[in-house]
mmCIF file of C-alpha atoms in Angstrom:
data_model
loop_
_atom_site.group_PDB
_atom_site.id
_atom_site.type_symbol
_atom_site.label_atom_id
_atom_site.label_comp_id
_atom_site.label_asym_id
_atom_site.label_seq_id
_atom_site.Cartn_x
_atom_site.Cartn_y
_atom_site.Cartn_z
ATOM 1 C CA UNK A 1 -76.805 47.068 3.769
ATOM 2 C CA UNK A 2 -74.976 45.151 1.235
ATOM 3 C CA UNK A 3 -73.220 47.193 -0.773
ATOM 4 C CA UNK A 4 -74.297 46.543 -5.484
ATOM 5 C CA UNK A 5 -70.451 46.453 -6.584
ATOM 6 C CA UNK A 6 -70.317 43.197 -3.937
ATOM 7 C CA UNK A 7 -73.591 41.660 -5.409
ATOM 8 C CA UNK A 8 -72.530 42.073 -9.044
ATOM 9 C CA UNK A 9 -69.244 40.367 -8.162
ATOM 10 C CA UNK A 10 -70.875 38.225 -6.421
ATOM 11 C CA UNK A 11 -73.096 37.582 -9.985
ATOM 12 C CA UNK A 12 -70.083 36.283 -12.023
ATOM 13 C CA UNK A 13 -68.394 34.508 -9.562
ATOM 14 C CA UNK A 14 -71.834 32.327 -9.928
ATOM 15 C CA UNK A 15 -71.503 32.405 -13.486
ATOM 16 C CA UNK A 16 -68.043 31.553 -14.113
ATOM 17 C CA UNK A 17 -69.301 28.879 -11.773
ATOM 18 C CA UNK A 18 -71.999 27.270 -13.574
ATOM 19 C CA UNK A 19 -69.511 27.219 -16.740
ATOM 20 C CA UNK A 20 -66.559 25.825 -14.724
ATOM 21 C CA UNK A 21 -69.212 23.062 -14.003
ATOM 22 C CA UNK A 22 -70.593 22.566 -17.661
ATOM 23 C CA UNK A 23 -67.331 22.462 -18.132
ATOM 24 C CA UNK A 24 -65.724 19.630 -15.982
ATOM 25 C CA UNK A 25 -69.037 17.828 -17.210
ATOM 26 C CA UNK A 26 -68.453 18.362 -21.322
ATOM 27 C CA UNK A 27 -64.759 16.551 -20.384
ATOM 28 C CA UNK A 28 -66.091 14.329 -18.032
ATOM 29 C CA UNK A 29 -68.790 12.717 -20.293
ATOM 30 C CA UNK A 30 -65.360 12.470 -22.778
ATOM 31 C CA UNK A 31 -63.116 10.573 -20.652
ATOM 32 C CA UNK A 32 -63.283 6.655 -19.562
ATOM 33 C CA UNK A 33 -63.016 3.333 -20.379
ATOM 34 C CA UNK A 34 -65.355 3.971 -23.268
ATOM 35 C CA UNK A 35 -64.972 5.766 -25.979
ATOM 36 C CA UNK A 36 -66.778 8.202 -26.133
ATOM 37 C CA UNK A 37 -65.715 11.566 -28.897
ATOM 38 C CA UNK A 38 -67.335 14.584 -27.883
ATOM 39 C CA UNK A 39 -68.263 15.105 -31.810
ATOM 40 C CA UNK A 40 -70.622 12.276 -31.046
ATOM 41 C CA UNK A 41 -71.961 14.371 -27.385
ATOM 42 C CA UNK A 42 -74.931 16.602 -28.882
ATOM 43 C CA UNK A 43 -76.079 13.858 -30.598
ATOM 44 C CA UNK A 44 -76.019 11.432 -28.480
ATOM 45 C CA UNK A 45 -77.944 13.843 -26.364
ATOM 46 C CA UNK A 46 -81.019 14.452 -28.115
ATOM 47 C CA UNK A 47 -81.646 10.371 -28.886
ATOM 48 C CA UNK A 48 -78.939 10.119 -32.266
ATOM 49 C CA UNK A 49 -76.622 7.499 -31.134
ATOM 50 C CA UNK A 50 -75.660 4.397 -30.456
ATOM 51 C CA UNK A 51 -76.992 2.452 -28.545
ATOM 52 C CA UNK A 52 -73.335 1.886 -26.720
ATOM 53 C CA UNK A 53 -72.894 5.788 -26.989
ATOM 54 C CA UNK A 54 -76.503 6.810 -24.852
ATOM 55 C CA UNK A 55 -75.538 3.437 -22.492
ATOM 56 C CA UNK A 56 -72.071 4.862 -21.999
ATOM 57 C CA UNK A 57 -73.386 8.298 -21.419
ATOM 58 C CA UNK A 58 -76.741 8.276 -19.868
ATOM 59 C CA UNK A 59 -76.598 4.796 -17.859
ATOM 60 C CA UNK A 60 -72.921 5.450 -16.603
ATOM 61 C CA UNK A 61 -71.455 8.742 -16.544
ATOM 62 C CA UNK A 62 -74.169 11.388 -16.387
ATOM 63 C CA UNK A 63 -76.351 10.119 -13.193
ATOM 64 C CA UNK A 64 -72.486 9.325 -11.640
ATOM 65 C CA UNK A 65 -71.224 13.304 -12.408
ATOM 66 C CA UNK A 66 -74.937 14.526 -11.357
ATOM 67 C CA UNK A 67 -75.222 12.069 -7.931
ATOM 68 C CA UNK A 68 -71.366 13.840 -7.465
ATOM 69 C CA UNK A 69 -72.183 17.477 -7.880
ATOM 70 C CA UNK A 70 -75.556 17.435 -6.086
ATOM 71 C CA UNK A 71 -73.669 15.590 -3.144
ATOM 72 C CA UNK A 72 -70.562 18.513 -3.694
ATOM 73 C CA UNK A 73 -73.138 21.352 -3.509
ATOM 74 C CA UNK A 74 -75.375 19.084 0.123
ATOM 75 C CA UNK A 75 -71.924 19.179 1.711
ATOM 76 C CA UNK A 76 -71.204 22.534 1.064
ATOM 77 C CA UNK A 77 -74.484 23.677 2.457
ATOM 78 C CA UNK A 78 -73.961 21.935 5.211
ATOM 79 C CA UNK A 79 -70.870 23.352 6.080
ATOM 80 C CA UNK A 80 -71.537 26.558 5.999
ATOM 81 C CA UNK A 81 -74.782 26.572 8.032
ATOM 82 C CA UNK A 82 -72.596 24.527 10.673
ATOM 83 C CA UNK A 83 -69.875 27.021 10.306
ATOM 84 C CA UNK A 84 -72.178 29.953 11.156
ATOM 85 C CA UNK A 85 -74.328 28.261 13.799
ATOM 86 C CA UNK A 86 -71.365 26.788 15.716
ATOM 87 C CA UNK A 87 -69.225 30.447 14.494
ATOM 88 C CA UNK A 88 -66.357 28.067 14.617
ATOM 89 C CA UNK A 89 -64.878 27.853 11.342
ATOM 90 C CA UNK A 90 -63.462 24.405 11.205
ATOM 91 C CA UNK A 91 -66.617 22.779 11.683
ATOM 92 C CA UNK A 92 -67.728 20.542 8.615
ATOM 93 C CA UNK A 93 -70.171 17.485 8.938
ATOM 94 C CA UNK A 94 -67.308 14.930 8.294
ATOM 95 C CA UNK A 95 -64.477 16.333 11.255
ATOM 96 C CA UNK A 96 -67.984 17.012 13.295
ATOM 97 C CA UNK A 97 -68.975 13.411 13.253
ATOM 98 C CA UNK A 98 -72.642 13.500 11.175
ATOM 99 C CA UNK A 99 -70.680 11.938 7.525
ATOM 100 C CA UNK A 100 -70.407 8.297 10.149
ATOM 101 C CA UNK A 101 -72.848 9.000 12.903
ATOM 102 C CA UNK A 102 -75.235 8.582 8.868
ATOM 103 C CA UNK A 103 -72.561 5.802 8.106
ATOM 104 C CA UNK A 104 -73.140 3.844 11.208
ATOM 105 C CA UNK A 105 -77.128 3.995 10.226
ATOM 106 C CA UNK A 106 -75.959 2.565 6.706
ATOM 107 C CA UNK A 107 -74.059 0.069 7.874
ATOM 108 C CA UNK A 108 -76.309 -1.365 10.987
ATOM 109 C CA UNK A 109 -79.564 -1.293 8.556
ATOM 110 C CA UNK A 110 -77.423 -2.863 5.559
ATOM 111 C CA UNK A 111 -76.203 -5.892 7.824
ATOM 112 C CA UNK A 112 -78.463 -6.832 9.754
ATOM 113 C CA UNK A 113 -82.467 -5.739 7.735
ATOM 114 C CA UNK A 114 -84.054 -7.720 4.858
ATOM 115 C CA UNK A 115 -82.437 -5.242 2.380
ATOM 116 C CA UNK A 116 -86.409 -3.958 -0.134
ATOM 117 C CA UNK A 117 -85.020 -3.716 -3.495
ATOM 118 C CA UNK A 118 -87.845 -1.590 -4.628
ATOM 119 C CA UNK A 119 -87.557 0.798 -1.085
ATOM 120 C CA UNK A 120 -83.857 0.886 -0.504
ATOM 121 C CA UNK A 121 -82.618 3.598 -2.368
ATOM 122 C CA UNK A 122 -85.942 6.149 -0.755
ATOM 123 C CA UNK A 123 -84.875 4.520 2.133
ATOM 124 C CA UNK A 124 -81.574 5.092 2.663
ATOM 125 C CA UNK A 125 -81.314 9.420 3.379
ATOM 126 C CA UNK A 126 -83.964 8.867 5.603
ATOM 127 C CA UNK A 127 -81.816 6.502 7.890
ATOM 128 C CA UNK A 128 -79.655 8.451 7.182
ATOM 129 C CA UNK A 129 -81.164 11.242 8.864
ATOM 130 C CA UNK A 130 -81.923 9.190 11.934
ATOM 131 C CA UNK A 131 -77.846 8.376 12.429
ATOM 132 C CA UNK A 132 -76.771 11.276 11.609
ATOM 133 C CA UNK A 133 -79.747 12.782 14.220
ATOM 134 C CA UNK A 134 -78.754 11.494 17.149
ATOM 135 C CA UNK A 135 -74.615 11.347 16.399
ATOM 136 C CA UNK A 136 -75.804 15.521 16.521
ATOM 137 C CA UNK A 137 -77.802 15.578 19.657
ATOM 138 C CA UNK A 138 -75.259 13.588 21.232
ATOM 139 C CA UNK A 139 -72.230 16.009 20.012
ATOM 140 C CA UNK A 140 -74.287 18.304 21.158
ATOM 141 C CA UNK A 141 -75.001 17.373 24.248
ATOM 142 C CA UNK A 142 -71.466 17.161 25.481
ATOM 143 C CA UNK A 143 -70.634 20.501 24.070
ATOM 144 C CA UNK A 144 -73.028 22.455 25.556
ATOM 145 C CA UNK A 145 -72.698 24.677 28.942
ATOM 146 C CA UNK A 146 -75.827 25.855 30.936
ATOM 147 C CA UNK A 147 -74.236 29.061 31.277
ATOM 148 C CA UNK A 148 -71.998 29.808 28.748
ATOM 149 C CA UNK A 149 -74.250 27.875 25.494
ATOM 150 C CA UNK A 150 -72.161 26.596 22.985
ATOM 151 C CA UNK A 151 -68.661 25.661 23.088
ATOM 152 C CA UNK A 152 -67.518 25.663 19.843
ATOM 153 C CA UNK A 153 -64.084 24.322 20.549
ATOM 154 C CA UNK A 154 -65.840 21.808 23.051
ATOM 155 C CA UNK A 155 -68.325 21.326 19.679
ATOM 156 C CA UNK A 156 -65.424 20.319 17.249
ATOM 157 C CA UNK A 157 -63.563 17.704 19.725
ATOM 158 C CA UNK A 158 -65.628 16.484 20.968
ATOM 159 C CA UNK A 159 -67.272 15.660 16.893
ATOM 160 C CA UNK A 160 -64.120 14.229 16.041
ATOM 161 C CA UNK A 161 -63.972 12.012 18.976
ATOM 162 C CA UNK A 162 -67.354 10.531 17.612
ATOM 163 C CA UNK A 163 -66.142 10.449 14.282
ATOM 164 C CA UNK A 164 -63.552 8.258 15.286
ATOM 165 C CA UNK A 165 -65.212 6.652 17.535
ATOM 166 C CA UNK A 166 -68.176 5.557 14.706
ATOM 167 C CA UNK A 167 -66.047 4.188 12.433
ATOM 168 C CA UNK A 168 -64.216 2.182 14.929
ATOM 169 C CA UNK A 169 -67.568 0.539 15.655
ATOM 170 C CA UNK A 170 -68.363 0.130 11.586
ATOM 171 C CA UNK A 171 -65.010 -1.449 10.796
ATOM 172 C CA UNK A 172 -66.116 -3.816 14.004
ATOM 173 C CA UNK A 173 -69.280 -4.823 12.481
ATOM 174 C CA UNK A 174 -68.510 -5.417 9.935
ATOM 175 C CA UNK A 175 -65.338 -7.373 11.001
ATOM 176 C CA UNK A 176 -67.184 -11.088 10.870
ATOM 177 C CA UNK A 177 -70.316 -10.426 8.165
ATOM 178 C CA UNK A 178 -69.695 -12.434 4.883
ATOM 179 C CA UNK A 179 -67.508 -10.669 2.283
ATOM 180 C CA UNK A 180 -70.348 -8.837 -0.325
ATOM 181 C CA UNK A 181 -71.286 -6.951 2.678
ATOM 182 C CA UNK A 182 -67.274 -6.102 3.844
ATOM 183 C CA UNK A 183 -67.188 -5.454 0.074
ATOM 184 C CA UNK A 184 -70.715 -2.135 0.128
ATOM 185 C CA UNK A 185 -69.139 -1.079 3.566
ATOM 186 C CA UNK A 186 -65.524 -1.307 2.841
ATOM 187 C CA UNK A 187 -65.982 1.332 -0.447
ATOM 188 C CA UNK A 188 -68.559 3.347 1.660
ATOM 189 C CA UNK A 189 -66.161 4.159 4.289
ATOM 190 C CA UNK A 190 -63.617 5.529 1.108
ATOM 191 C CA UNK A 191 -65.982 7.654 -0.052
ATOM 192 C CA UNK A 192 -66.700 5.467 -2.812
ATOM 193 C CA UNK A 193 -69.486 6.734 -5.452
ATOM 194 C CA UNK A 194 -71.607 4.023 -5.600
ATOM 195 C CA UNK A 195 -74.492 5.592 -5.434
ATOM 196 C CA UNK A 196 -74.485 5.975 -9.143
ATOM 197 C CA UNK A 197 -77.630 4.997 -11.013
ATOM 198 C CA UNK A 198 -80.873 7.867 -12.001
ATOM 199 C CA UNK A 199 -83.125 6.716 -8.729
ATOM 200 C CA UNK A 200 -80.808 7.965 -6.712
ATOM 201 C CA UNK A 201 -80.575 11.197 -7.726
ATOM 202 C CA UNK A 202 -84.133 11.193 -7.849
ATOM 203 C CA UNK A 203 -84.373 9.666 -3.924
ATOM 204 C CA UNK A 204 -81.226 12.825 -3.466
ATOM 205 C CA UNK A 205 -82.707 15.649 -5.342
ATOM 206 C CA UNK A 206 -85.957 16.639 -3.189
ATOM 207 C CA UNK A 207 -83.512 17.221 -0.327
ATOM 208 C CA UNK A 208 -81.493 19.706 -1.909
ATOM 209 C CA UNK A 209 -84.811 21.215 -3.766
ATOM 210 C CA UNK A 210 -86.747 22.035 0.020
ATOM 211 C CA UNK A 211 -83.127 23.000 1.642
ATOM 212 C CA UNK A 212 -81.093 25.048 -0.247
ATOM 213 C CA UNK A 213 -83.977 27.754 -0.628
ATOM 214 C CA UNK A 214 -84.761 27.589 3.066
ATOM 215 C CA UNK A 215 -81.439 28.391 4.028
ATOM 216 C CA UNK A 216 -80.763 30.936 2.082
ATOM 217 C CA UNK A 217 -84.536 32.672 3.911
ATOM 218 C CA UNK A 218 -82.358 31.696 6.848
ATOM 219 C CA UNK A 219 -79.444 33.680 5.332
ATOM 220 C CA UNK A 220 -80.613 36.538 7.989
ATOM 221 C CA UNK A 221 -80.354 34.728 11.163
ATOM 222 C CA UNK A 222 -77.015 32.704 10.549
ATOM 223 C CA UNK A 223 -75.957 36.470 9.911
ATOM 224 C CA UNK A 224 -77.207 37.285 13.566
ATOM 225 C CA UNK A 225 -76.076 34.011 14.945
ATOM 226 C CA UNK A 226 -72.638 33.989 13.696
ATOM 227 C CA UNK A 227 -72.089 37.474 15.734
ATOM 228 C CA UNK A 228 -72.814 36.106 19.092
ATOM 229 C CA UNK A 229 -75.487 35.024 21.184
ATOM 230 C CA UNK A 230 -75.897 37.653 23.324
ATOM 231 C CA UNK A 231 -76.148 40.326 20.748
ATOM 232 C CA UNK A 232 -79.235 37.519 18.216
ATOM 233 C CA UNK A 233 -80.863 37.391 21.835
ATOM 234 C CA UNK A 234 -81.140 41.552 22.169
ATOM 235 C CA UNK A 235 -82.109 41.953 18.150
ATOM 236 C CA UNK A 236 -84.878 39.152 20.170
ATOM 237 C CA UNK A 237 -83.872 35.988 18.325
ATOM 238 C CA UNK A 238 -85.027 32.629 19.607
ATOM 239 C CA UNK A 239 -81.695 31.353 19.797
ATOM 240 C CA UNK A 240 -82.446 27.481 20.479
ATOM 241 C CA UNK A 241 -85.349 27.581 17.832
ATOM 242 C CA UNK A 242 -83.584 28.968 14.892
ATOM 243 C CA UNK A 243 -80.134 26.980 15.855
ATOM 244 C CA UNK A 244 -81.607 23.784 16.234
ATOM 245 C CA UNK A 245 -84.065 24.312 13.084
ATOM 246 C CA UNK A 246 -80.942 25.345 11.337
ATOM 247 C CA UNK A 247 -79.093 22.015 12.493
ATOM 248 C CA UNK A 248 -81.150 19.704 11.961
ATOM 249 C CA UNK A 249 -80.700 21.486 7.987
ATOM 250 C CA UNK A 250 -77.356 20.753 7.719
ATOM 251 C CA UNK A 251 -77.457 16.996 8.584
ATOM 252 C CA UNK A 252 -80.438 16.441 6.685
ATOM 253 C CA UNK A 253 -78.203 17.460 3.905
ATOM 254 C CA UNK A 254 -74.715 16.012 5.187
ATOM 255 C CA UNK A 255 -77.548 12.416 5.190
ATOM 256 C CA UNK A 256 -78.724 13.000 1.616
ATOM 257 C CA UNK A 257 -75.692 13.347 0.715
ATOM 258 C CA UNK A 258 -72.813 11.102 2.334
ATOM 259 C CA UNK A 259 -75.790 8.043 1.828
ATOM 260 C CA UNK A 260 -74.774 7.755 -1.726
ATOM 261 C CA UNK A 261 -71.417 8.984 -2.104
ATOM 262 C CA UNK A 262 -70.050 7.593 1.167
ATOM 263 C CA UNK A 263 -67.480 9.169 3.906
ATOM 264 C CA UNK A 264 -66.503 12.337 2.369
ATOM 265 C CA UNK A 265 -65.105 15.045 4.448
ATOM 266 C CA UNK A 266 -63.726 18.470 4.124
ATOM 267 C CA UNK A 267 -66.306 20.188 1.062
ATOM 268 C CA UNK A 268 -67.554 21.260 3.997
ATOM 269 C CA UNK A 269 -64.499 22.907 5.113
ATOM 270 C CA UNK A 270 -63.436 23.991 2.465
ATOM 271 C CA UNK A 271 -66.093 25.643 0.393
ATOM 272 C CA UNK A 272 -67.207 28.130 2.658
ATOM 273 C CA UNK A 273 -63.639 28.711 2.873
ATOM 274 C CA UNK A 274 -62.941 29.813 -0.454
ATOM 275 C CA UNK A 275 -66.903 31.491 -0.753
ATOM 276 C CA UNK A 276 -65.785 33.872 2.244
ATOM 277 C CA UNK A 277 -62.900 34.329 0.252
ATOM 278 C CA UNK A 278 -64.052 36.454 -3.122
ATOM 279 C CA UNK A 279 -67.377 37.430 -1.770
ATOM 280 C CA UNK A 280 -67.529 37.992 1.900
ATOM 281 C CA UNK A 281 -68.592 35.980 4.759
ATOM 282 C CA UNK A 282 -72.077 37.601 4.309
ATOM 283 C CA UNK A 283 -74.213 34.667 4.161
ATOM 284 C CA UNK A 284 -76.797 36.387 1.567
ATOM 285 C CA UNK A 285 -73.976 36.068 -0.631
ATOM 286 C CA UNK A 286 -71.103 33.230 -0.373
ATOM 287 C CA UNK A 287 -73.714 30.741 0.310
ATOM 288 C CA UNK A 288 -74.718 30.388 -2.725
ATOM 289 C CA UNK A 289 -71.357 30.838 -4.420
ATOM 290 C CA UNK A 290 -70.079 28.013 -1.789
ATOM 291 C CA UNK A 291 -73.280 25.396 -3.043
ATOM 292 C CA UNK A 292 -71.431 25.735 -6.565
ATOM 293 C CA UNK A 293 -67.780 25.055 -5.374
ATOM 294 C CA UNK A 294 -68.371 23.135 -3.026
ATOM 295 C CA UNK A 295 -69.991 20.930 -6.440
ATOM 296 C CA UNK A 296 -67.814 21.256 -8.558
ATOM 297 C CA UNK A 297 -65.009 20.285 -6.554
ATOM 298 C CA UNK A 298 -66.557 16.734 -5.222
ATOM 299 C CA UNK A 299 -67.019 16.505 -9.244
ATOM 300 C CA UNK A 300 -63.286 17.523 -9.836
ATOM 301 C CA UNK A 301 -62.155 15.008 -7.582
ATOM 302 C CA UNK A 302 -64.293 11.932 -8.576
ATOM 303 C CA UNK A 303 -63.791 12.912 -12.712
ATOM 304 C CA UNK A 304 -59.617 13.352 -11.764
ATOM 305 C CA UNK A 305 -59.751 10.241 -9.283
ATOM 306 C CA UNK A 306 -61.318 7.214 -10.945
ATOM 307 C CA UNK A 307 -59.119 7.928 -14.375
ATOM 308 C CA UNK A 308 -55.150 9.116 -12.737
ATOM 309 C CA UNK A 309 -54.476 5.359 -11.300
ATOM 310 C CA UNK A 310 -56.334 1.940 -13.593
ATOM 311 C CA UNK A 311 -58.130 -0.087 -13.793
ATOM 312 C CA UNK A 312 -60.247 1.466 -10.658
ATOM 313 C CA UNK A 313 -59.538 4.674 -9.686
ATOM 314 C CA UNK A 314 -59.086 6.131 -6.354
ATOM 315 C CA UNK A 315 -62.006 6.991 -4.437
ATOM 316 C CA UNK A 316 -62.883 10.798 -4.868
ATOM 317 C CA UNK A 317 -62.770 10.663 -0.682
ATOM 318 C CA UNK A 318 -59.816 9.970 -0.429
ATOM 319 C CA UNK A 319 -59.319 12.283 -3.603
ATOM 320 C CA UNK A 320 -61.106 15.170 -1.572
ATOM 321 C CA UNK A 321 -58.752 13.926 1.742
ATOM 322 C CA UNK A 322 -55.443 14.231 0.237
ATOM 323 C CA UNK A 323 -56.378 18.189 -0.377
ATOM 324 C CA UNK A 324 -58.463 19.065 2.583
ATOM 325 C CA UNK A 325 -56.462 17.405 5.347
ATOM 326 C CA UNK A 326 -52.735 19.929 4.614
ATOM 327 C CA UNK A 327 -56.332 22.324 5.090
ATOM 328 C CA UNK A 328 -57.471 21.723 7.432
ATOM 329 C CA UNK A 329 -54.095 21.606 9.580
ATOM 330 C CA UNK A 330 -53.688 25.205 8.413
ATOM 331 C CA UNK A 331 -56.878 26.349 9.327
ATOM 332 C CA UNK A 332 -56.342 24.656 12.784
ATOM 333 C CA UNK A 333 -53.162 26.506 12.902
ATOM 334 C CA UNK A 334 -54.508 30.160 12.040
ATOM 335 C CA UNK A 335 -57.383 29.931 14.481
#
C-alpha cells in the first residue's frame, strides 16, 4: 500500500511540473529571430494576430515545442520501462542501441526507397519501430542466459556495442550519397528536431495516447519484475511474456520519438532517476513524474540550444548530451 503522504507529494510535483512546462512554452513562444511580443501571445492564440504573428506562432514555434515535449515524454517513459525490466539503472533507449537501430532503418529507407510525400510522415514511426525491434532482438539474444535469465550488465555492454556499430553503419551509408540526403542524416545523428510540423505531431500522438495508459496499467508488473525473476515466478507471473510486452512498448515509444527528433540519448536515463529521487521507486508514482520531467528536459534543451548560438543554434541532442554524458559517468562509477 502506498502511503497517502507520498501520493499527495506526487500530485504536488505533477502540478509543479505542469506549471513549469506551461511557463517554458510561453517563454519559448516569445523568443526567436522573428519578434513576437508577449503581450501579443494571447490575441494571436485566439486568432486576432497579424498574418506574420500567426505564421510564426502556429507554423513554426508551437508545433516545434509540442513535438519536442511529446518526444521527451516518450523517451523518458521508454527509459523507465527499460530500467524496470532489466533491473539496470543505466538502461536507456539511446545507450542500449534502440535509437541507433531506429535511425539505421530510417537511413536505409530515406536513401534507397522512393518516398511518398503523403505517407512519409506516418511511415517514419513504423519504419523506426521495426529497425529498433530488430536491434533489440539481437541485443536481447546476446544478453540472455539459458539458466540465469537476462543479464543486466551484459545488456548494457552489448547495447553500447550495437549503438556504436550502427552509428558507424549510418556514416558508411551516407558517405557516398548525394549532399541533400547527407545533410538530413547528419541532422538526425546530431539530434536536431527536424519533424517540426503538425503532421508529425499527429503521427506521433497516437503512440503516446495508447502506450502511456498501457504502461501505467502494467506498473505493478514492473514493480515485481524489478525485484527478481524468482519472486516474479513465485507470485505466478509469466515473466517472459510480461517482459516482451513491456520491451515492445519501450521500443515503440523510443522509435516514435527518434523518428522525428533524431538521435537523442540520456533523456530516458536522467528523467527516471530524478523522478525516483522525488517520489520513490514505485512505478505507479515515479512513471508519471518521469514522463513530465523528460518532456520538460527536452523542451528546455531545445529552446536553449536553438537560441544560445546564432544563427543555427545547437541541436537539442547535443545539449542533452552535454548534461547526460557526465551524469551517465557518475552513475556508472556509483554502480
